[in-house]
Structure formats: C-alpha cells, structure tokens
C-alpha cells in the first residue's frame, strides 16, 4: 500500500525556519516524482513544488510564492522527502501535504502537517 | 498559470439524486503528449484530499462507479449518479498538464 506520512509541522515566528519530512513506503521511492502541496482556508489548495527522481535528473521546480525561500530535497536511502522553509511569512500558515505521482495527475496524498507562522 | 474555475461553489442535493460539478480551465489542458491531465479530488471533512478521477474520466482504484468524469479541452465535469451520505465533501478539479499544477476553488456538496 502506498503511504506518505508528513511530520515536522509546528509554530514558528515570522522570519523563522522549519523543515518538514515525508516518509514514504509501499512504492519504489527512488523512482518517484514527489511534490508538496499546501492548503489554507483562504487560498485553497496550492501546489508549491516538486522534485523529480534522480534518474529523471533530480531537478526541482517551485511555485512563485515560495521560490527562493523553500527548498525540496530527497534522501532515497531513507525513502524520505524534505521541505526546508526559510524566511517564513504569516501567509505560509497552512496544512502541508506530501504527494507522490506515479503518473501525471495521479497523486497519493499524505495526512498533512500543520504549519503556523505567527508572532 | 492555468486558472481553474469550478461551478457551483456549493451544491445542495437530495440523497439518491444526481449531482454535477463543472470545471473550466483558462487554457487547453491537452498536453503535448496528447493526454489531458485533468483530475478530480474529494476531500471529506477532516480528511486530506484523495484522488477520484484522473485523465478526465479514469476512476482511481476503489472509487465507486457512481462517480464519472467527462469533458475535453477546457471544459470538464464530474457527475455522481446517485448521491450517498458518504459523498458529503468538497470536490476539486486539478490540472497537471502545465507547470505549476493548479486547482479549482472547490465545490462543497451537501445534503438537502
């Protein structure tokens, strides 16, 4: 069974940093393209970035609101995806989901982890 | 970015009756590979989104056959043939044709 489990959420002050993790199981992680999506009551679902498998180049792509502040990485030896978030803003407050896509548009979602940015 | 617009934003329906949700994209979702990567997601209260339909009309594993998807180009629809109580949820369309992937605003399905 495909599973992705996010962790690392919490409260942080504006300007601070936080790193989220996503533990994967039930599929060949090293072959997987992985993404992060966030959800806020105000803006709904927002795709924020992805990382390709190393066999596909291992490159990353980011949405404009987070580009330059967030970094996605992966450790295939640990079947784990990461989201490092720097220079956090109040508008980054959201539930963050990890997804895996065995094919375009076919996404398995985790349960999500809540990040609150507030002073 | 491709803008996804759903209608209606709220849909009260009677149990056992059909329901339909529309989704329109600001650009064609036909990929250069010939596929159209339009998906439908269901998010029940307190749960994460889950995939229902991919590539316009393909039901994901375990999805009841009362759910169906249709459309082409820029206009798409999700239909539920007979609404059941467990279908109360917010439904989202999502495009994975163009980068970045984008979502509709969501349609809240509720029981009359």
Coordinates of C-alpha atoms in Angstrom, one line a residue:
Chain A
X1 CA 0.0 0.0 0.0
X2 CA 1.3 3.4 -1.0
X3 CA 1.8 5.6 2.0
X4 CA 3.3 9.0 2.6
X5 CA 3.5 10.4 6.2
X6 CA 4.4 14.0 6.8
X7 CA 5.9 15.3 10.0
X8 CA 7.7 18.3 11.4
X9 CA 4.9 20.9 11.5
X10 CA 4.5 23.3 14.3
X11 CA 4.5 27.0 15.2
X12 CA 7.2 29.4 14.2
X13 CA 7.6 33.2 14.2
X14 CA 7.7 35.2 11.0
X15 CA 11.2 35.2 9.5
X16 CA 11.9 31.8 11.1
X17 CA 12.7 28.4 9.5
X18 CA 11.2 25.0 9.7
X19 CA 11.9 21.7 7.9
X20 CA 9.1 19.2 7.1
X21 CA 9.7 15.5 6.4
X22 CA 7.7 13.0 4.4
X23 CA 8.3 9.3 5.0
X24 CA 7.3 7.1 2.1
X25 CA 6.5 3.4 1.9
X26 CA 4.8 0.9 -0.4
X27 CA 6.4 2.0 -3.6
X28 CA 9.9 2.5 -5.1
X29 CA 10.7 5.9 -3.7
X30 CA 13.8 6.4 -5.8
X31 CA 11.7 6.2 -9.0
X32 CA 9.1 8.6 -7.7
X33 CA 8.5 12.3 -8.5
X34 CA 7.4 13.9 -5.3
X35 CA 5.6 17.1 -4.6
X36 CA 4.5 19.4 -1.8
X37 CA 1.0 21.0 -1.8
X38 CA -0.4 23.3 0.9
X39 CA -3.9 24.2 1.9
X40 CA -5.2 27.3 3.6
X41 CA -8.8 28.3 4.3
X42 CA -8.4 31.4 2.2
X43 CA -6.4 30.3 -0.8
X44 CA -7.5 26.7 -1.0
X45 CA -5.1 24.1 -2.4
X46 CA -1.8 25.4 -3.7
X47 CA 0.9 23.3 -5.3
X48 CA 4.3 24.6 -4.1
X49 CA 6.9 22.4 -5.7
X50 CA 8.2 19.1 -6.8
X51 CA 11.4 17.1 -7.2
X52 CA 12.0 14.6 -9.9
X53 CA 13.6 11.2 -9.4
X54 CA 17.4 11.2 -9.8
X55 CA 17.0 9.1 -12.9
X56 CA 15.0 11.9 -14.4
X57 CA 17.6 14.5 -13.4
X58 CA 16.6 15.1 -9.7
X59 CA 15.7 18.7 -10.5
X60 CA 13.3 20.8 -8.5
X61 CA 10.6 23.3 -9.5
X62 CA 8.8 25.8 -7.3
X63 CA 5.8 28.0 -7.4
X64 CA 6.4 31.7 -7.4
X65 CA 5.3 32.5 -3.9
X66 CA 7.9 30.2 -2.3
X67 CA 10.7 30.3 -4.9
X68 CA 14.0 31.3 -3.2
X69 CA 12.6 30.6 0.3
X70 CA 11.7 26.9 0.2
X71 CA 13.9 24.0 -0.8
X72 CA 12.8 20.5 -1.6
X73 CA 15.2 17.6 -1.3
X74 CA 15.2 13.9 -1.0
X75 CA 17.1 11.1 0.6
X76 CA 16.5 7.9 -1.4
X77 CA 18.4 5.8 1.1
X78 CA 15.8 6.8 3.8
X79 CA 12.8 6.9 1.5
X80 CA 12.2 10.5 2.8
X81 CA 11.3 13.8 1.2
X82 CA 12.1 17.1 2.8
X83 CA 10.8 20.7 2.6
X84 CA 13.1 23.3 4.1
X85 CA 11.2 26.5 4.7
X86 CA 13.1 29.7 5.4
X87 CA 12.1 33.4 5.8
X88 CA 8.6 32.2 6.7
X89 CA 5.7 34.6 6.4
X90 CA 2.3 34.6 8.1
X91 CA 0.8 33.7 4.7
X92 CA 2.7 30.5 4.7
X93 CA 0.4 29.2 7.5
X94 CA -1.2 26.1 6.1
X95 CA -1.5 22.4 6.2
X96 CA 1.3 21.0 4.1
X97 CA 0.8 17.7 2.2
X98 CA 3.3 15.5 0.6
X99 CA 2.2 13.7 -2.6
X100 CA 3.7 11.1 -4.9
X101 CA 2.8 10.8 -8.5
X102 CA 3.4 7.5 -10.3
X103 CA 1.9 9.2 -13.4
X104 CA 0.9 12.8 -14.2
X105 CA -2.3 13.7 -12.4
X106 CA -2.3 10.5 -10.3
X107 CA -1.4 11.6 -6.8
X108 CA -1.3 9.8 -3.5
X109 CA -1.7 12.2 -0.6
X110 CA -0.5 12.1 3.0
X111 CA -2.5 13.2 6.0
X112 CA -0.7 16.6 6.1
X113 CA 1.1 18.6 8.8
X114 CA 0.1 22.0 10.1
X115 CA 2.5 24.9 10.0
X116 CA 1.5 28.1 11.8
X117 CA 3.5 31.2 11.3
X118 CA 2.7 33.8 13.9
X119 CA 4.3 36.2 16.4
Chain B
X1 CA -0.6 29.9 -14.5
X2 CA -3.7 28.0 -15.6
X3 CA -6.7 29.2 -13.8
X4 CA -9.3 26.5 -12.9
X5 CA -12.8 27.7 -12.3
X6 CA -15.5 25.5 -10.7
X7 CA -19.2 25.9 -10.6
X8 CA -21.2 25.8 -8.5
X9 CA -19.2 26.5 -5.3
X10 CA -22.0 24.9 -3.3
X11 CA -24.4 22.2 -4.3
X12 CA -27.2 21.0 -2.0
X13 CA -28.5 17.7 -3.3
X14 CA -31.1 15.1 -2.2
X15 CA -29.9 11.6 -1.3
X16 CA -30.3 9.3 -4.2
X17 CA -30.4 12.1 -6.7
X18 CA -27.6 13.0 -9.2
X19 CA -25.1 15.8 -8.8
X20 CA -22.8 17.5 -11.3
X21 CA -19.9 19.9 -10.9
X22 CA -18.3 21.8 -13.7
X23 CA -14.7 22.9 -14.1
X24 CA -13.3 25.2 -16.7
X25 CA -9.6 25.9 -17.4
X26 CA -8.2 29.2 -18.7
X27 CA -6.2 27.3 -21.3
X28 CA -6.5 23.9 -23.1
X29 CA -5.3 21.1 -20.9
X30 CA -4.2 18.9 -23.8
X31 CA -0.6 18.0 -23.2
X32 CA 2.0 17.8 -26.0
X33 CA 1.9 14.0 -25.4
X34 CA -1.8 14.0 -26.4
X35 CA -3.1 13.3 -22.9
X36 CA -5.3 15.7 -20.9
X37 CA -4.2 15.7 -17.3
X38 CA -7.4 16.8 -15.5
X39 CA -8.1 15.1 -12.2
X40 CA -10.9 15.3 -9.6
X41 CA -10.2 15.1 -5.9
X42 CA -12.6 14.5 -3.0
X43 CA -11.9 16.0 0.5
X44 CA -14.2 14.7 3.2
X45 CA -14.4 16.8 6.4
X46 CA -11.2 16.5 8.4
X47 CA -9.5 14.4 5.8
X48 CA -6.8 15.0 3.2
X49 CA -7.8 15.2 -0.4
X50 CA -7.9 11.9 -2.3
X51 CA -7.9 11.1 -6.0
X52 CA -11.2 10.1 -7.6
X53 CA -10.7 10.6 -11.3
X54 CA -7.6 11.1 -13.5
X55 CA -7.1 11.9 -17.2
X56 CA -10.7 13.3 -17.4
X57 CA -12.6 10.0 -17.0
X58 CA -10.5 7.3 -15.4
X59 CA -11.7 6.2 -12.0
X60 CA -8.9 5.7 -9.4
X61 CA -8.6 2.4 -7.6
X62 CA -11.5 1.8 -5.2
X63 CA -13.7 4.7 -6.4
X64 CA -17.4 3.7 -6.8
X65 CA -18.7 3.6 -10.3
X66 CA -21.4 6.2 -9.4
X67 CA -18.6 8.8 -10.0
X68 CA -17.8 9.7 -13.6
X69 CA -15.8 12.3 -15.4
X70 CA -16.2 13.8 -18.8
X71 CA -15.1 16.7 -20.9
X72 CA -12.3 17.9 -23.3
X73 CA -10.1 20.8 -23.9
X74 CA -11.1 23.4 -21.4
X75 CA -14.5 22.2 -20.1
X76 CA -14.9 19.3 -17.8
X77 CA -17.5 17.8 -15.4
X78 CA -17.7 15.4 -12.5
X79 CA -21.0 13.6 -12.1
X80 CA -22.4 11.5 -9.3
X81 CA -25.2 9.3 -10.5
X82 CA -26.9 8.8 -7.1
X83 CA -25.6 10.8 -4.1
X84 CA -25.0 8.9 -0.9
X85 CA -24.3 10.3 2.5
X86 CA -20.6 9.5 2.4
X87 CA -20.3 11.8 -0.7
X88 CA -20.6 14.9 1.5
X89 CA -17.3 16.5 0.8
X90 CA -15.5 19.3 -1.1
X91 CA -14.6 18.4 -4.6
X92 CA -11.7 19.9 -6.5
X93 CA -10.6 19.7 -10.1
X94 CA -6.8 19.9 -10.7
X95 CA -4.7 20.2 -13.8
X96 CA -1.3 18.5 -14.2
X97 CA -0.8 19.4 -17.8
X98 CA 1.0 22.7 -17.3
X99 CA 3.5 23.7 -14.7
X100 CA 2.7 24.7 -11.9
X101 CA -0.2 22.3 -11.3
X102 CA -3.3 24.3 -10.3
X103 CA -6.6 23.6 -8.5
X104 CA -10.2 24.8 -8.7
X105 CA -11.7 26.6 -5.7
X106 CA -13.6 23.6 -4.6
X107 CA -17.3 22.7 -4.7
X108 CA -19.0 21.8 -1.4
X109 CA -21.5 19.0 -1.8
X110 CA -24.1 18.9 1.0
X111 CA -27.3 17.1 1.6
X112 CA -30.6 19.0 1.5

